[in-house]
XYZ file of C-alpha atoms in Angstrom:
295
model
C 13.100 -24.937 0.771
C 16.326 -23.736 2.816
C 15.898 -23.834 6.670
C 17.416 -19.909 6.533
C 14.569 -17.584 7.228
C 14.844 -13.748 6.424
C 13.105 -11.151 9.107
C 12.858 -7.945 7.651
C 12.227 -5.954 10.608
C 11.333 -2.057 10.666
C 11.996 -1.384 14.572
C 9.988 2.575 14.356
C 7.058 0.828 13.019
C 4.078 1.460 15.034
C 6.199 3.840 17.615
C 8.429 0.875 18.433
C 5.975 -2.056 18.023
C 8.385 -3.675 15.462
C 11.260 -4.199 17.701
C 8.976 -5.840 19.732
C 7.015 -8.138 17.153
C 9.878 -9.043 16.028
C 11.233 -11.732 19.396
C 7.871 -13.389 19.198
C 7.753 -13.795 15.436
C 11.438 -15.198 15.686
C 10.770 -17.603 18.189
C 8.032 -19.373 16.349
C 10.048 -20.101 13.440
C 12.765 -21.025 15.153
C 10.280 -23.315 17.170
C 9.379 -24.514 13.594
C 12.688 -25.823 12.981
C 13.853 -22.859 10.758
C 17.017 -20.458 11.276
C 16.313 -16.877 11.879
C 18.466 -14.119 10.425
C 17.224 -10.606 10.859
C 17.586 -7.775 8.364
C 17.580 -4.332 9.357
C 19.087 -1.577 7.659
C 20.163 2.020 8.790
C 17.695 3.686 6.386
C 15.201 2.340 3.566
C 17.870 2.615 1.206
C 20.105 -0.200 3.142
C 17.361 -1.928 3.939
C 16.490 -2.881 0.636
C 20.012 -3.351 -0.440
C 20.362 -6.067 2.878
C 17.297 -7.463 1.683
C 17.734 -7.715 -2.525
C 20.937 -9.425 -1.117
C 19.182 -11.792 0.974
C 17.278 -12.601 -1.415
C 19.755 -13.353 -3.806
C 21.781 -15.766 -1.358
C 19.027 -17.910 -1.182
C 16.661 -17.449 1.849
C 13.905 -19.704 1.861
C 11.047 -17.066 3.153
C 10.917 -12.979 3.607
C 9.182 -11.984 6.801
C 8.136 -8.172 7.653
C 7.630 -6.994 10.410
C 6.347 -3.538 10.561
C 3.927 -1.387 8.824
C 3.092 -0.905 5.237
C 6.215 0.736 4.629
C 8.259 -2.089 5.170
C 6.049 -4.572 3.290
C 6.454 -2.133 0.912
C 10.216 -2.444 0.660
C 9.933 -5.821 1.070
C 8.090 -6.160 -2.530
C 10.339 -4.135 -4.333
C 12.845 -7.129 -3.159
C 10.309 -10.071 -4.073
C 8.139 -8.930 -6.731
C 8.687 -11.636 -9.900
C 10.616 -14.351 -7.599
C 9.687 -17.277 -5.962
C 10.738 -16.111 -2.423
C 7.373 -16.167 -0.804
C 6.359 -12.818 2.603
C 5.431 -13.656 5.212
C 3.786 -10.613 7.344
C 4.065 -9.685 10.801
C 1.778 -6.650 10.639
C 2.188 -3.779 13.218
C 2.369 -0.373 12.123
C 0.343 1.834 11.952
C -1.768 1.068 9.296
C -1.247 -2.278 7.671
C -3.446 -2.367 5.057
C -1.457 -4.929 2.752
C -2.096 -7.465 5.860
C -5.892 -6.588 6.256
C -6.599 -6.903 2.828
C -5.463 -10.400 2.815
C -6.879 -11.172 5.980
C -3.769 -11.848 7.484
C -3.459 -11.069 11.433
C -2.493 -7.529 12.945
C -1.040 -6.444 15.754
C -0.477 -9.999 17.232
C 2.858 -10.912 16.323
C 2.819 -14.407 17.721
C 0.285 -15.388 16.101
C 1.248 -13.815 12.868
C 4.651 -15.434 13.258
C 2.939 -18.642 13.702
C 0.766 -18.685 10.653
C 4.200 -17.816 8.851
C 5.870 -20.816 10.052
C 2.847 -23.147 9.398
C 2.745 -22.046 5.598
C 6.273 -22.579 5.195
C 5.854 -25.876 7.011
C 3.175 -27.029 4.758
C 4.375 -24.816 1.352
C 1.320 -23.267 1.757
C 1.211 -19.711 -0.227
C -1.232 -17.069 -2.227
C -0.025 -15.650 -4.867
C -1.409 -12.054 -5.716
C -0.678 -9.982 -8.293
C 0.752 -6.259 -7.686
C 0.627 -3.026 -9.495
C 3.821 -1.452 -10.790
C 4.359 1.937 -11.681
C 7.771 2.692 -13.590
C 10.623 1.070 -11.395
C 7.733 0.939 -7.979
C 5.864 -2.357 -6.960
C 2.861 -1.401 -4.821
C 0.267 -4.405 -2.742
C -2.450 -1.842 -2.318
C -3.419 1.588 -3.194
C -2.012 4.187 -5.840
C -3.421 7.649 -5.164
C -3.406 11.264 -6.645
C -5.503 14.377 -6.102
C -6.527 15.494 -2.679
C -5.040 12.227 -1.405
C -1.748 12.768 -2.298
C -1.683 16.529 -1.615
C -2.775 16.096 1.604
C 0.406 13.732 1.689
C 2.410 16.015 -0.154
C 1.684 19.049 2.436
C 2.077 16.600 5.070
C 5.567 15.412 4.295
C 6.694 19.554 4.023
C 5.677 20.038 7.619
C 8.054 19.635 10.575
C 5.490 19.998 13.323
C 3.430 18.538 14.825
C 4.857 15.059 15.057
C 2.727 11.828 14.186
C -0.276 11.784 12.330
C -1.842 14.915 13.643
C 0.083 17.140 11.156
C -1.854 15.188 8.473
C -5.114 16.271 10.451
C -3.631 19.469 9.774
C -3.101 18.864 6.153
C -5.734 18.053 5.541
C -7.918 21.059 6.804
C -5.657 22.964 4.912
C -6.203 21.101 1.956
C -9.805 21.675 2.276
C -9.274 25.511 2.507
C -7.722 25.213 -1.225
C -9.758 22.725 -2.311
C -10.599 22.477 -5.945
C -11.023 19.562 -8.363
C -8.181 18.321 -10.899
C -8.516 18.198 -14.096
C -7.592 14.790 -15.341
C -7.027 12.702 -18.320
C -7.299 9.057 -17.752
C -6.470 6.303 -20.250
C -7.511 2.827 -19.468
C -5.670 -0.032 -21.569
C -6.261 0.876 -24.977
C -9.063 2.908 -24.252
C -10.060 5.907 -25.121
C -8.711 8.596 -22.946
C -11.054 10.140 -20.826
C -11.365 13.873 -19.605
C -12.658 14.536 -16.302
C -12.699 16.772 -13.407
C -11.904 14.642 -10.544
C -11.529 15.570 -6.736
C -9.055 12.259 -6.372
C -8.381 9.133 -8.452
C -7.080 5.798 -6.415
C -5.829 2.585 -8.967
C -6.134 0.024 -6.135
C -4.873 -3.614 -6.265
C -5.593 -4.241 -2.400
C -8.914 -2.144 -0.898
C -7.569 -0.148 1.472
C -5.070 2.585 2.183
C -4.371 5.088 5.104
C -5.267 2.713 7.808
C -8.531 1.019 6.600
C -10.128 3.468 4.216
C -11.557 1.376 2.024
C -11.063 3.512 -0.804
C -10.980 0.606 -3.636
C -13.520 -1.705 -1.437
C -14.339 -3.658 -4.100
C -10.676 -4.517 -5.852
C -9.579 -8.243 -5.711
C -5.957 -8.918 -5.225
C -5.666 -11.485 -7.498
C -8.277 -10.704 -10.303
C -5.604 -9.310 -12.719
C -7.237 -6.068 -12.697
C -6.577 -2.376 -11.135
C -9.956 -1.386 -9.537
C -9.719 2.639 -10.503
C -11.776 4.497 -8.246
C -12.789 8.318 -9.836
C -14.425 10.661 -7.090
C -15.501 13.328 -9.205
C -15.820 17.194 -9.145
C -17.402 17.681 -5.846
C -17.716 20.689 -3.405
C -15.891 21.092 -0.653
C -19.548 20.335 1.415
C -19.652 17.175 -0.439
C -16.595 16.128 0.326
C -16.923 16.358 3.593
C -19.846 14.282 3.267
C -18.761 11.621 1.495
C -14.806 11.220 3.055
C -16.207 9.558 6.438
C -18.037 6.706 3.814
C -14.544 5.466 2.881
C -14.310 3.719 5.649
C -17.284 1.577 5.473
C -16.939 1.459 1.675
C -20.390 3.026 1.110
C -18.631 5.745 -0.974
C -18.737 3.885 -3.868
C -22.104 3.934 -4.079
C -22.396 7.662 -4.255
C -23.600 9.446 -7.853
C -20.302 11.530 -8.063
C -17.993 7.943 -7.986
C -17.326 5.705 -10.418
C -15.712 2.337 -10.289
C -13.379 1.313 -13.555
C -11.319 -1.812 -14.035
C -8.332 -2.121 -16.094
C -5.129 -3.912 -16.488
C -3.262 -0.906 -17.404
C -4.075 2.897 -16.057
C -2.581 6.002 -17.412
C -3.246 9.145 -15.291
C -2.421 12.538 -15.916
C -3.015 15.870 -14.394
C -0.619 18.712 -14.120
C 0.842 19.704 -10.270
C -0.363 16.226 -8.550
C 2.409 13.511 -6.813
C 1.199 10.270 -7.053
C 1.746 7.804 -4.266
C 1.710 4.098 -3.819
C 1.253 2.406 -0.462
C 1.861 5.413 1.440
C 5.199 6.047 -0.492
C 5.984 9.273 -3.378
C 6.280 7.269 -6.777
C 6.505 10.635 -8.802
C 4.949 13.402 -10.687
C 2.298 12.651 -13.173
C 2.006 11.374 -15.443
C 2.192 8.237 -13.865
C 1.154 4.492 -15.679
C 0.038 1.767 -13.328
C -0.242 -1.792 -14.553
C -1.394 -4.942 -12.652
C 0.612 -7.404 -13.044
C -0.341 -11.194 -11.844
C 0.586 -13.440 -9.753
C 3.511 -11.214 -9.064
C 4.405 -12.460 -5.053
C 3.995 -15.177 -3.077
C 2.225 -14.637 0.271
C 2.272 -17.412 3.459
C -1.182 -17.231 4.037
């Protein structure tokens, strides 16, 4: 493995937590013996182009630092290479890191782990889900999800995640079940109305709603979680469960697994870790042992 050491750094992430994370995660690999370059691009777009090119010259490791956003980036770089992430967790939500058990919000030790792995060649490889040209570590969402995401992203105030509080109230006001057609693998399709449906390969999205609680990152499987045509009063009832997982267990969700998900309804976005993939209809498909993660 090549001494040269790649840190992919988001410095917004986590209102400025990334710039931060970043000197302590540095100075354990270069305590480890391993040259540091950094990576940080002027928008998502450079970012990925600094990084594909990194990646290309050679660099023995990938480290992000930031959020899910970045990790996110990060995989479109990595995904079906040997490179292996490393992941300095500290954005907001960091679900990719949680799901794997991986620490967050302690850079220093995060960055030490990282250098450890690489010490010893010590990796996990998951698998990831890919929709079209997008590689996604955790959830893909549509329904009230992703319109809540979708209103969201229109607004320009407030600032921070209170205009999603906001979106999501309004949401609520509108509120009305999709009507769906889902196809898994070679399945017969099936013709629902659904209030949301996630395809999860990690179990979490939106900062630790543990909307696919049950999904295995390296099962070769999507976990496709269906919550079904409930009132707005039930809704509100069963939301607060996601984060405890409990959801699942409720008679209007159901729990599929496939290695290939088709999902169509007309006027929904679909999003993947936190990020618009497009319009459905939109096919996710799991595909294994797709990254290398210093774990």
């Amino acid at each position: 493995m090549t001494a040269e050491i790649t840190l992919f750094v988001n410095p917004t992430a986590g209102r400025g937590r990334g710039a931060h994370a970043a000197q302590p995660a540095a100075s354990a690999l270069r305590a480890a013996g391993f040259h540091v370059r950094t990576v940080v691009g002027t928008d998502a777009g450079d970012a990925l182009a600094r990084l594909r090119a990194a990646v290309r010259g050679g660099t023995g490791a990938v480290i992000a630092v930031g959020g899910d956003g970045v990790v996110s980036l990060a995989l479109q770089a990595l995904a079906g290479t040997l490179v292996p992430l490393g992941v300095v967790a500290v954005g907001t939500g960091n679900d990719f890191a949680r799901a794997l058990g991986l620490p967050v919000r302690d850079p220093a030790q995060a960055g030490r782990l990282a250098a450890e792995a690489l010490k010893e060649s010590r990796h996990r490889e998951i698998d990831l889900g890919r929709a079209g040209d997008t590689w996604y570590g955790t959830v893909l969402c549509s329904g009230f999800d992703s319109r809540v995401n979708d209103r969201g992203n229109r607004m320009r105030l407030p600032a921070g995640r209170f205009k999603y509080d906001l979106a999501i109230l309004a949401e609520l006001a509108a509120f009305r079940p999709f009507p769906y057609r889902i196809t898994l693998d070679d399945g017969p399709p099936l013709e629902t109305e659904a209030t949301l449906v996630a395809v999860g390969n990690g179990t979490s999205y939106g900062g630790g709603m543990r909307i696919c609680a049950e999904a295995v990152p390296d099962d070769g499987l999507l976990d496709v979680v269906v919550v079904g045509d409930c009132s707005r009063a039930t809704l509100l009832k069963v939301f607060p469960q996601v984060y405890k997982g409990t959801h699942l267990g409720h008679p209007k969700v159901t729990v599929h697994r496939a290695a290939r998900v088709t999902l169509e309804a007309p006027g929904l976005t679909a999003y993947a870790d936190g990020e618009p993939v497009g319009p459905l209809p939109v096919t996710a498909e799991c595909v294994p042992a797709a990254v290398r993660v210093l774990a």
